RNA sequence: GACCCCAUCGUCUAGUGGCCUAGGACACUGCCCUUUCACGGCGGCGACACGGGUUCGACUCCCGUUGGGGUCGCCA
């Protein structure tokens, strides 16, 4: 036994030693070349240091083109497997579901890196800008982030991105926050407002300038526009031509002395930028494709990308889950993180939500404000459920979930790679299902104010007849797709002066119907204990006596008491409306028919 | 135009090389239930974009084509 095992042990030890030596050699080489040539720091290698693995996110590489990518990858792999410290215990107490998640991750080698994510509590955010109301695209990202935070026991934060005074409107902040609240989403910590942090950003722009990683750009907006137009005409790339990077120190000093306005650009080093993405595959971009973008405007204020990085760092955001329309920004932001010496969060770029015409949802194209769906009778639970399943799948055949269930089953691995189209018809179907999940009491509470708004009745009237409202809601429930449908469908339960449906009038309010209605009304009037059974009995008896089919009684009666040819089962309808009302309406209908004939 | 992402029914999706004659949901539709309208039940219609490769075998892996989307602001 020992004889068989010895060669294995020996070769294993040998391989391990080789790996270690290889690592050391390359590290020394890298350190040396940095000292001599001032080559861009190879974060990938620094990253690969075992002692760094706990502080630095190992998902990112920021490799200079001078480094052999294959070597980097290989070392990272070896480090991870050979001498990575045992993963720290998860911060969050494991529920059964989380354990299940871990099992799923283990069985999926492709996503092995996910396991490492548990080394610090998840802190995620949604960062809407108040340049419009909350639309479904932003709401969906908020939901994904919220679910992720709740699933892991981490924090979900809200940040309002209102750095652009000209474009953002502070009166839109409250509607955005309350629309999120309607969905059940609130910030776990105080909401961060970028407008309050404007001065702070300036220091970071200056820091980048001072470090030599940024430079002043004196090009006027007009000049830049002209550049772009020319590039467009020549069919070239639309990137900044680095005119101001070529300025000599004397030229720069002169321009500063002349008080020429300047913006600050960050200089993107040669090489390529890559990062792992927990949703999409690994993303790589040649740095030539990333322009030297502006981080501070000529008035000194920070632009979006700088502010985002500073805030995400300050807010200790661990995972940036956002739409894949931000991929370009991520490449830019990685360079700011690097210039500022911040450690990178984990990125996840979720596919976009498209309109039925396949364009990105946007307020400008007239996409609805989330609050508008509320007005249109959509339940927040339905919206939440529907949006969560757009571009993400629980990988089962089930579709209807409560928020609580979604929190339990959420897994960022389950995002799709492709964009999805927002289909309101299906949202309605989800709504119907969620209405079915609600109790009659809760439904009644929701419908009551709508009935008052519609002018059917008063708050007081409803409060004193709660049981009545509850039964109305109960028998209408299966006929409704939106909460607002209750209003339309329940009119005759509250108003007496409805007009008979013309077609049904012609068909059912025949001369014979007068006798039927009158006699049936009389019988109903005589019932002592008015119930579904006694109503049905009265109808059946009358039908037998008159030798008529039940339908002959049912249809005129329904029309008489509701004005329309369809609705809840007749016995339910008559029971809920109440004996007196029913009799009164039937007699009134009989009179109407007589008057109609004369 | 440059760069990037993506590709299963009309739409949302399942599918990780044989369980696929491709499953579910919405929509559409037939039948049943039923006094009506709904609900519900049982069916139907309906997709692997195309072309190459790899393989004994491809919806699944690779390449290309086509198509769709995104980004290219001193906006966010």
XYZ file of C-alpha atoms (C1' of nucleotides) in Angstrom:
674
model
C 0.000 0.000 0.000
C 2.749 2.360 1.046
C 4.731 1.340 -2.033
C 1.877 2.278 -4.308
C 1.206 5.578 -2.603
C 4.769 6.851 -2.381
C 5.208 7.886 -6.037
C 1.932 9.800 -5.907
C 2.915 11.661 -2.786
C 6.320 12.457 -4.218
C 5.015 13.759 -7.510
C 2.356 15.799 -5.782
C 4.901 17.423 -3.494
C 7.162 18.098 -6.459
C 4.380 19.739 -8.455
C 3.469 21.858 -5.495
C 7.031 23.059 -5.052
C 7.327 23.893 -8.743
C 4.179 25.955 -8.597
C 5.445 27.848 -5.619
C 8.823 28.574 -7.155
C 7.230 29.677 -10.405
C 5.054 32.078 -8.500
C 7.917 33.588 -6.571
C 10.010 34.069 -9.727
C 7.260 35.836 -11.551
C 6.446 38.033 -8.601
C 10.047 39.133 -8.312
C 10.178 39.766 -12.029
C 7.083 41.843 -11.893
C 8.230 43.867 -8.922
C 11.548 44.466 -10.605
C 10.070 45.597 -13.900
C 7.766 47.952 -12.078
C 10.625 49.569 -10.245
C 12.728 49.982 -13.359
C 10.369 50.773 -16.142
C 7.370 52.224 -14.352
C 5.189 49.739 -16.179
C 1.532 49.728 -15.297
C 0.977 47.786 -12.133
C -0.302 44.404 -12.960
C -3.219 44.072 -10.668
C -3.802 40.552 -11.755
C -0.560 39.479 -10.237
C -0.908 41.536 -7.136
C -4.309 40.056 -6.971
C -2.870 36.609 -7.048
C -0.953 37.088 -3.837
C -2.434 34.799 -1.255
C -2.394 37.385 1.488
C -4.335 39.717 -0.725
C -7.097 37.338 -1.489
C -9.120 38.332 1.498
C -8.947 42.058 0.925
C -8.977 42.297 -2.777
C -11.684 40.962 -4.955
C -10.096 38.188 -6.951
C -12.555 38.426 -9.794
C -10.786 41.221 -11.521
C -7.758 41.577 -13.595
C -6.344 44.761 -14.861
C -3.550 43.503 -16.950
C -1.060 45.424 -18.967
C -0.606 44.119 -22.476
C 3.054 43.476 -21.718
C 2.112 40.623 -19.421
C 1.467 37.196 -20.672
C -2.158 36.574 -20.039
C -1.778 32.838 -20.022
C 0.826 33.023 -17.273
C -1.390 35.287 -15.228
C -4.340 32.984 -15.547
C -2.316 29.946 -14.721
C -0.862 31.500 -11.619
C -4.242 32.638 -10.441
C -5.556 29.168 -10.910
C -2.687 27.612 -9.037
C -2.843 30.067 -6.207
C -6.488 29.434 -5.822
C -6.047 25.714 -5.696
C -2.625 25.280 -4.154
C -2.441 27.616 -1.227
C -5.608 29.594 -0.992
C -6.565 29.945 2.647
C -9.681 28.096 3.647
C -12.686 30.276 2.921
C -13.800 32.254 5.943
C -17.065 31.201 7.482
C -20.074 32.919 5.957
C -21.214 35.996 7.791
C -24.823 35.167 7.326
C -26.425 32.451 9.318
C -27.189 29.717 6.930
C -30.774 28.874 6.386
C -31.747 25.657 4.724
C -32.242 27.474 1.491
C -28.786 28.976 1.506
C -27.300 25.577 2.059
C -29.223 24.413 -0.931
C -27.744 27.297 -2.886
C -24.298 26.187 -1.920
C -24.996 22.717 -3.105
C -26.151 24.136 -6.387
C -23.001 26.160 -6.695
C -20.795 23.237 -5.937
C -22.477 21.185 -8.576
C -21.839 23.917 -11.090
C -18.090 24.164 -11.586
C -18.506 27.035 -14.052
C -19.653 29.242 -11.211
C -17.182 28.049 -8.633
C -16.031 31.598 -8.006
C -19.421 32.448 -6.628
C -18.510 30.631 -3.460
C -15.846 33.182 -2.762
C -18.415 35.923 -2.721
C -19.556 34.963 0.708
C -16.425 36.374 2.288
C -18.082 39.692 3.056
C -21.687 40.677 3.516
C -23.352 41.763 0.332
C -24.024 45.455 0.022
C -25.877 46.470 -3.107
C -27.618 49.579 -4.292
C -29.950 51.076 -6.812
C -28.987 54.514 -8.038
C -31.823 56.230 -9.848
C -31.397 59.664 -11.280
C -34.314 62.045 -10.848
C -34.493 62.953 -14.502
C -37.759 61.102 -14.861
C -40.109 58.908 -12.908
C -39.287 55.347 -11.948
C -39.804 53.151 -14.977
C -40.025 49.383 -15.056
C -36.389 48.955 -16.119
C -35.069 50.677 -13.022
C -37.698 49.003 -10.876
C -36.549 45.637 -12.143
C -32.924 46.375 -11.273
C -34.012 47.588 -7.861
C -35.845 44.314 -7.349
C -32.852 42.222 -8.395
C -30.551 44.093 -6.031
C -33.072 44.022 -3.231
C -33.588 40.290 -3.640
C -29.866 39.708 -3.635
C -29.389 41.687 -0.442
C -32.282 40.013 1.320
C -31.291 36.562 0.174
C -27.804 36.931 1.553
C -28.750 38.915 4.620
C -26.835 41.889 3.293
C -27.842 45.501 2.815
C -29.766 47.213 0.093
C -29.155 50.919 -0.357
C -30.598 53.723 -2.404
C -28.581 56.544 -3.867
C -30.044 59.458 -5.748
C -27.830 60.542 -8.613
C -28.604 64.166 -9.077
C -25.245 65.694 -9.907
C -26.509 67.315 -13.058
C -28.485 70.276 -11.861
C -29.746 71.142 -15.293
C -31.227 67.739 -15.968
C -32.372 66.457 -12.652
C -35.495 67.609 -10.939
C -35.612 67.199 -7.173
C -39.376 67.109 -7.192
C -39.028 63.731 -8.894
C -37.082 62.219 -5.989
C -40.069 61.650 -3.777
C -42.153 59.916 -6.476
C -39.236 57.600 -7.231
C -38.762 56.671 -3.604
C -42.446 56.144 -3.023
C -42.778 54.044 -6.173
C -40.015 51.816 -4.802
C -41.732 51.764 -1.462
C -44.939 50.694 -3.159
C -43.024 47.679 -4.421
C -41.853 47.034 -0.881
C -38.359 48.285 -1.493
C -36.708 50.633 0.942
C -33.148 51.566 1.722
C -31.590 49.827 4.703
C -29.544 52.905 5.453
C -29.985 56.591 4.952
C -30.474 57.500 1.325
C -27.367 59.024 -0.228
C -27.827 62.149 -2.308
C -25.029 62.926 -4.712
C -25.988 66.578 -4.728
C -24.770 66.739 -1.121
C -21.418 65.284 -2.030
C -20.408 67.450 -4.947
C -17.547 69.150 -3.104
C -16.189 65.799 -2.023
C -15.862 64.515 -5.567
C -13.721 67.470 -6.564
C -10.928 66.291 -4.306
C -10.841 62.929 -6.015
C -10.650 64.489 -9.456
C -7.765 66.581 -8.202
C -6.106 63.521 -6.764
C -6.196 61.783 -10.108
C -4.822 64.897 -11.788
C -2.045 65.227 -9.226
C -1.088 61.590 -9.502
C -0.394 62.059 -13.189
C -3.145 59.624 -14.137
C -5.288 62.457 -15.320
C -4.658 65.524 -17.419
C -6.208 68.869 -18.200
C -8.253 69.164 -21.352
C -8.667 72.642 -22.737
C -10.743 71.607 -25.726
C -14.005 73.494 -25.889
C -17.270 71.576 -26.214
C -17.615 73.075 -29.696
C -14.232 71.774 -30.715
C -15.091 68.329 -29.393
C -18.341 68.294 -31.287
C -16.470 69.233 -34.435
C -14.018 66.399 -33.774
C -16.843 63.943 -33.451
C -18.500 65.128 -36.624
C -15.256 64.780 -38.496
C -14.704 61.289 -37.087
C -18.209 60.368 -38.117
C -17.595 61.660 -41.647
C -14.376 59.673 -41.877
C -16.179 56.675 -40.420
C -13.635 56.410 -37.673
C -14.133 55.720 -33.983
C -15.755 58.521 -32.015
C -13.161 58.804 -29.299
C -11.210 61.750 -27.924
C -8.077 62.302 -29.971
C -5.887 63.149 -26.979
C -5.094 66.568 -28.352
C -4.450 67.985 -24.887
C -2.311 65.078 -23.803
C 0.175 66.168 -26.418
C 0.453 69.640 -24.917
C 3.889 70.551 -23.558
C 4.248 71.664 -19.962
C 4.908 75.209 -21.177
C 1.742 75.247 -23.220
C -0.215 73.959 -20.251
C 1.285 76.545 -17.906
C 0.485 79.293 -20.356
C -3.114 78.190 -20.715
C -3.484 78.033 -16.956
C -1.921 81.486 -16.635
C -4.373 82.746 -19.268
C -7.152 81.316 -17.128
C -8.365 79.076 -19.883
C -11.144 76.742 -18.821
C -10.278 73.074 -18.583
C -11.899 69.787 -17.812
C -10.005 66.868 -16.302
C -9.645 63.660 -18.246
C -8.320 60.379 -16.992
C -5.583 58.840 -19.090
C -6.303 55.268 -20.006
C -3.074 53.268 -20.088
C -2.163 50.920 -22.901
C -3.193 47.323 -22.503
C -6.507 45.728 -21.980
C -9.058 45.665 -19.242
C -10.890 42.538 -18.253
C -13.255 41.601 -15.519
C -15.415 38.701 -14.542
C -19.095 39.275 -14.533
C -21.444 37.239 -12.405
C -24.179 37.506 -15.012
C -22.546 37.775 -18.397
C -19.393 35.959 -19.335
C -15.974 37.480 -18.704
C -15.675 40.814 -20.378
C -12.540 42.083 -22.048
C -11.786 45.307 -23.830
C -8.736 46.695 -25.502
C -7.849 49.916 -23.734
C -7.687 51.650 -27.101
C -11.463 51.291 -27.140
C -11.811 53.179 -23.887
C -11.370 56.874 -24.412
C -9.738 59.314 -22.025
C -13.082 60.358 -20.620
C -13.819 63.456 -18.609
C -13.966 62.973 -14.856
C -14.386 66.639 -13.911
C -16.183 69.322 -15.844
C -14.647 72.713 -16.461
C -16.613 74.064 -13.512
C -14.780 71.532 -11.349
C -17.747 69.259 -10.681
C -17.424 65.528 -11.112
C -19.077 63.630 -13.901
C -21.156 60.519 -13.431
C -18.431 57.897 -13.556
C -16.238 59.551 -10.929
C -19.139 60.194 -8.585
C -20.319 56.610 -8.918
C -16.931 55.164 -8.071
C -16.398 57.450 -5.104
C -19.874 56.700 -3.779
C -19.765 52.973 -4.340
C -16.456 52.922 -2.527
C -17.708 55.056 0.352
C -20.899 53.067 0.612
C -18.806 49.896 0.662
C -20.801 48.431 -2.188
C -19.688 44.854 -2.782
C -21.783 43.989 -5.819
C -22.830 46.246 -8.614
C -25.785 44.652 -10.313
C -26.968 46.874 -13.140
C -28.180 46.862 -16.722
C -25.765 45.811 -19.406
C -26.080 49.234 -20.957
C -23.509 50.083 -18.280
C -20.805 47.759 -19.577
C -18.966 50.650 -21.208
C -19.148 52.560 -17.949
C -17.757 49.620 -16.039
C -14.648 49.594 -18.197
C -14.232 53.285 -17.542
C -14.933 52.979 -13.842
C -12.389 50.217 -13.389
C -9.732 52.726 -14.374
C -10.990 55.193 -11.802
C -10.917 52.503 -9.121
C -7.371 51.754 -10.152
C -6.293 55.404 -10.226
C -7.787 55.982 -6.805
C -6.460 52.759 -5.335
C -9.923 51.512 -4.434
C -10.699 47.822 -4.485
C -13.220 46.743 -7.059
C -16.697 45.485 -6.353
C -18.063 42.472 -8.164
C -19.970 43.437 -11.259
C -23.003 41.810 -12.750
C -24.506 43.142 -15.948
C -28.073 42.124 -16.323
C -29.668 42.043 -19.760
C -31.987 44.864 -20.601
C -35.709 45.178 -20.414
C -37.062 46.081 -23.815
C -40.295 47.619 -24.971
C -42.496 45.614 -27.345
C -40.779 47.515 -30.158
C -37.482 46.147 -28.826
C -36.093 49.457 -27.713
C -34.677 49.954 -24.257
C -37.404 51.094 -21.882
C -37.133 54.762 -21.213
C -39.236 57.574 -19.958
C -38.492 59.536 -23.087
C -40.154 56.966 -25.280
C -43.275 57.245 -23.200
C -42.794 54.206 -21.038
C -44.991 54.159 -18.040
C -44.055 55.300 -14.628
C -44.317 52.415 -12.178
C -46.775 54.447 -10.110
C -49.034 54.542 -13.128
C -49.466 50.795 -12.965
C -50.653 51.230 -9.438
C -53.295 53.631 -10.712
C -54.244 51.100 -13.343
C -54.981 48.453 -10.772
C -51.792 46.445 -10.736
C -50.826 44.919 -7.408
C -47.295 45.621 -6.178
C -46.851 41.916 -5.484
C -47.737 41.126 -9.077
C -45.404 43.769 -10.456
C -42.620 42.577 -8.197
C -43.171 38.958 -9.146
C -43.462 39.676 -12.841
C -40.423 41.933 -12.998
C -38.314 39.521 -10.999
C -38.983 36.801 -13.545
C -38.028 38.933 -16.501
C -34.489 38.025 -17.447
C -34.200 35.822 -14.397
C -35.602 32.387 -13.829
C -36.104 30.198 -10.793
C -35.462 27.293 -13.196
C -38.748 25.676 -12.384
C -42.159 25.595 -14.007
C -43.642 27.714 -11.296
C -44.178 31.406 -11.972
C -46.253 32.810 -9.162
C -44.238 33.603 -6.061
C -44.580 35.846 -3.064
C -41.777 38.263 -2.312
C -40.773 36.099 0.605
C -40.439 33.080 -1.626
C -38.464 35.052 -4.183
C -36.031 36.113 -1.491
C -35.523 32.501 -0.576
C -34.922 31.212 -4.067
C -33.027 34.161 -5.524
C -29.723 33.268 -7.060
C -27.706 35.669 -9.225
C -26.512 32.733 -11.307
C -29.974 32.400 -12.759
C -30.003 35.530 -14.865
C -30.452 35.037 -18.579
C -27.980 36.300 -21.076
C -30.440 37.899 -23.438
C -32.716 40.893 -23.254
C -36.389 40.448 -22.554
C -39.464 42.273 -23.637
C -41.902 43.749 -21.172
C -45.289 42.332 -22.022
C -48.139 44.013 -20.222
C -50.575 41.252 -21.038
C -48.561 38.810 -19.009
C -48.241 41.305 -16.199
C -52.026 41.337 -16.142
C -52.079 37.563 -15.905
C -49.707 37.726 -12.941
C -51.968 40.324 -11.435
C -54.969 38.054 -11.763
C -53.094 35.316 -9.952
C -52.046 37.611 -7.142
C -55.576 38.916 -6.777
C -56.566 35.294 -6.305
C -53.990 35.033 -3.540
C -55.460 37.921 -1.574
C -58.145 37.601 1.054
C -61.559 39.125 0.394
C -61.019 41.432 3.307
C -57.739 42.841 1.986
C -59.202 43.128 -1.462
C -62.210 44.985 -0.112
C -59.937 47.380 1.721
C -58.163 48.067 -1.539
C -61.305 48.474 -3.587
C -63.208 50.645 -1.120
C -61.419 53.942 -1.833
C -61.752 53.345 -5.562
C -65.521 53.035 -5.216
C -65.617 56.270 -3.289
C -63.458 57.949 -5.936
C -65.787 56.675 -8.619
C -68.625 58.356 -6.785
C -70.610 55.158 -6.261
C -70.811 55.547 -2.558
C -69.246 57.176 0.470
C -66.625 56.129 2.895
C -69.149 56.098 5.690
C -71.624 53.945 3.792
C -68.933 51.361 3.098
C -67.628 51.350 6.628
C -71.048 50.519 7.958
C -71.622 47.840 5.352
C -68.287 46.118 5.283
C -69.767 42.640 4.938
C -71.673 43.748 1.876
C -68.533 45.063 0.206
C -66.689 41.926 1.135
C -69.291 39.706 -0.505
C -69.360 41.887 -3.605
C -65.612 41.547 -3.907
C -65.847 37.847 -3.248
C -68.271 37.064 -6.057
C -66.492 39.356 -8.521
C -63.013 38.100 -7.767
C -62.654 35.553 -10.540
C -63.893 38.015 -13.129
C -61.188 40.568 -12.537
C -57.660 41.065 -13.885
C -56.916 44.449 -12.405
C -58.079 45.961 -9.147
C -59.700 48.734 -11.146
C -61.910 46.167 -12.861
C -63.823 45.842 -9.598
C -65.038 49.389 -10.043
C -66.422 48.796 -13.504
C -67.930 45.446 -12.564
C -69.522 46.449 -9.282
C -71.374 49.550 -10.360
C -74.862 48.068 -10.028
C -74.135 46.961 -6.480
C -74.066 50.591 -5.463
C -76.062 52.517 -8.040
C -79.683 51.992 -8.867
C -80.118 54.122 -11.934
C -78.299 51.904 -14.367
C -79.487 51.580 -17.957
C -80.397 48.129 -19.244
C -78.011 46.735 -21.799
C -79.774 47.379 -25.128
C -79.143 44.005 -26.714
C -80.075 42.078 -23.606
C -83.120 44.311 -23.158
C -84.374 43.373 -26.591
C -83.715 39.706 -26.066
C -84.876 39.176 -22.478
C -87.371 41.907 -21.643
C -90.132 40.374 -23.731
C -93.871 40.721 -22.916
C -93.750 37.338 -21.209
C -90.963 38.547 -18.967
C -93.346 40.895 -17.165
C -95.248 38.019 -15.646
C -92.130 36.062 -14.911
C -90.460 38.955 -13.124
C -93.556 39.887 -11.195
C -94.262 36.375 -10.005
C -90.658 35.563 -9.191
C -90.365 38.819 -7.273
C -93.437 37.956 -5.270
C -92.047 34.566 -4.379
C -88.699 36.008 -3.382
C -90.457 38.560 -1.262
C -92.199 35.807 0.660
C -89.044 33.911 1.550
C -88.483 33.907 5.296
C -84.870 32.882 5.451
C -83.308 34.429 2.373
C -80.423 32.214 1.293
C -78.832 30.791 -1.800
C -80.756 27.563 -1.283
C -84.138 29.163 -0.751
C -83.634 31.436 -3.750
C -82.765 28.493 -5.922
C -85.753 26.565 -4.598
C -88.119 29.445 -5.355
C -86.804 29.696 -8.886
C -86.976 25.979 -9.524
C -90.516 25.737 -8.268
C -91.679 28.595 -10.399
C -89.968 27.131 -13.440
C -91.691 23.791 -12.912
C -95.071 25.367 -12.377
C -94.822 27.546 -15.469
C -93.255 24.707 -17.419
C -90.384 26.916 -18.343
C -86.668 26.322 -18.605
C -84.752 27.918 -15.761
C -82.965 30.133 -18.246
C -86.265 31.792 -19.085
C -86.405 33.093 -15.515
C -82.744 33.601 -14.964
C -81.895 35.889 -17.834
C -84.610 38.523 -17.347
C -83.965 38.461 -13.609
C -80.266 39.024 -14.053
C -80.913 41.902 -16.414
C -83.485 43.358 -14.064
C -81.225 43.383 -11.028
C -77.926 44.297 -12.695
C -78.674 45.896 -16.037
C -76.181 43.643 -17.791
C -76.423 40.141 -19.258
C -73.417 38.667 -17.489
C -71.828 38.510 -14.112
C -71.737 36.321 -11.030
C -73.963 33.276 -10.631
C -77.557 34.449 -10.286
C -78.154 32.962 -6.833
C -75.012 34.614 -5.525
C -76.025 37.833 -7.158
C -79.505 37.829 -5.639
C -78.190 36.860 -2.250
C -75.550 39.579 -2.117
C -77.828 42.319 -3.408
C -80.322 41.454 -0.701
C -83.975 40.547 -0.696
C -85.460 44.045 -0.659
C -83.231 45.438 -3.368
C -83.827 42.458 -5.607
C -87.592 42.624 -5.288
C -87.613 46.346 -5.843
C -85.451 46.103 -8.956
C -87.510 43.294 -10.417
C -90.745 45.156 -9.998
C -89.177 48.219 -11.473
C -88.043 46.202 -14.478
C -91.529 44.798 -14.978
C -92.902 48.337 -15.030
C -90.214 49.321 -17.471
C -91.210 46.567 -19.878
C -94.857 47.531 -19.713
C -93.968 51.140 -20.399
C -91.710 50.057 -23.239
C -94.554 48.222 -24.947
C -97.079 50.992 -24.802
C -19.306 53.711 -38.626
C -16.332 51.623 -34.254
C -16.588 48.518 -30.032
C -19.399 45.183 -27.048
C -23.523 41.862 -25.755
C -27.190 38.381 -27.329
C -29.996 34.445 -30.299
C -35.514 28.029 -28.148
C -42.981 29.006 -29.801
C -45.814 36.026 -31.089
C -44.015 37.079 -25.669
C -41.637 35.263 -20.806
C -38.899 30.908 -20.232
C -37.034 25.239 -19.093
C -33.099 22.752 -21.396
C -25.543 22.517 -19.445
C -23.946 16.122 -25.428
C -28.184 10.812 -25.704
C -33.746 11.646 -20.889
C -36.278 16.197 -26.747
C -41.311 13.414 -31.067
C -38.031 20.235 -27.216
C -41.340 21.044 -21.258
C -44.151 25.161 -18.708
C -46.641 30.166 -18.589
C -49.180 34.352 -21.189
C -51.835 35.227 -25.646
C -54.900 32.646 -29.421
C -58.095 28.465 -29.961
C -61.445 23.531 -29.430
C -64.129 20.671 -25.897
C -66.051 19.820 -20.890
C -68.322 22.223 -16.561
C -72.270 26.026 -16.536
C -78.349 30.250 -16.375
C -74.596 34.302 -18.446
C -69.627 36.172 -18.040
C -65.653 34.386 -15.647
C -62.991 30.558 -12.860
C -61.510 25.576 -13.325
C -60.411 20.867 -16.112
C -58.806 18.383 -20.668
C -56.905 19.279 -25.663
C -54.953 22.202 -30.090
C -51.857 25.830 -32.691
C -46.899 27.329 -32.102
C -39.805 27.614 -31.542
C -34.199 25.337 -31.377
C -32.224 31.974 -37.079
C -28.919 29.974 -41.029
C -24.356 27.513 -42.746
C -20.110 24.867 -41.560
C -17.272 21.984 -38.106
C -16.260 18.687 -33.444
C -18.703 13.982 -31.998
C -21.080 7.419 -32.642
C -24.651 11.355 -31.401
C -25.804 18.387 -31.020
C -31.013 22.842 -28.989
C -26.677 21.996 -26.023
C -19.492 22.674 -27.748
C -16.420 25.639 -31.711
C -16.255 28.927 -36.116
C -18.713 31.951 -39.580
C -23.106 34.402 -41.588
C -27.518 36.777 -40.593
C -30.588 39.164 -37.270
C -31.634 41.904 -32.718
C -29.881 44.997 -28.769
C -26.460 48.308 -26.193
C -22.555 52.041 -25.910
C -19.799 55.756 -28.275
C -21.936 63.539 -24.010
C -18.084 68.671 -19.744
C -26.173 63.179 -19.289
C -26.986 59.627 -15.747
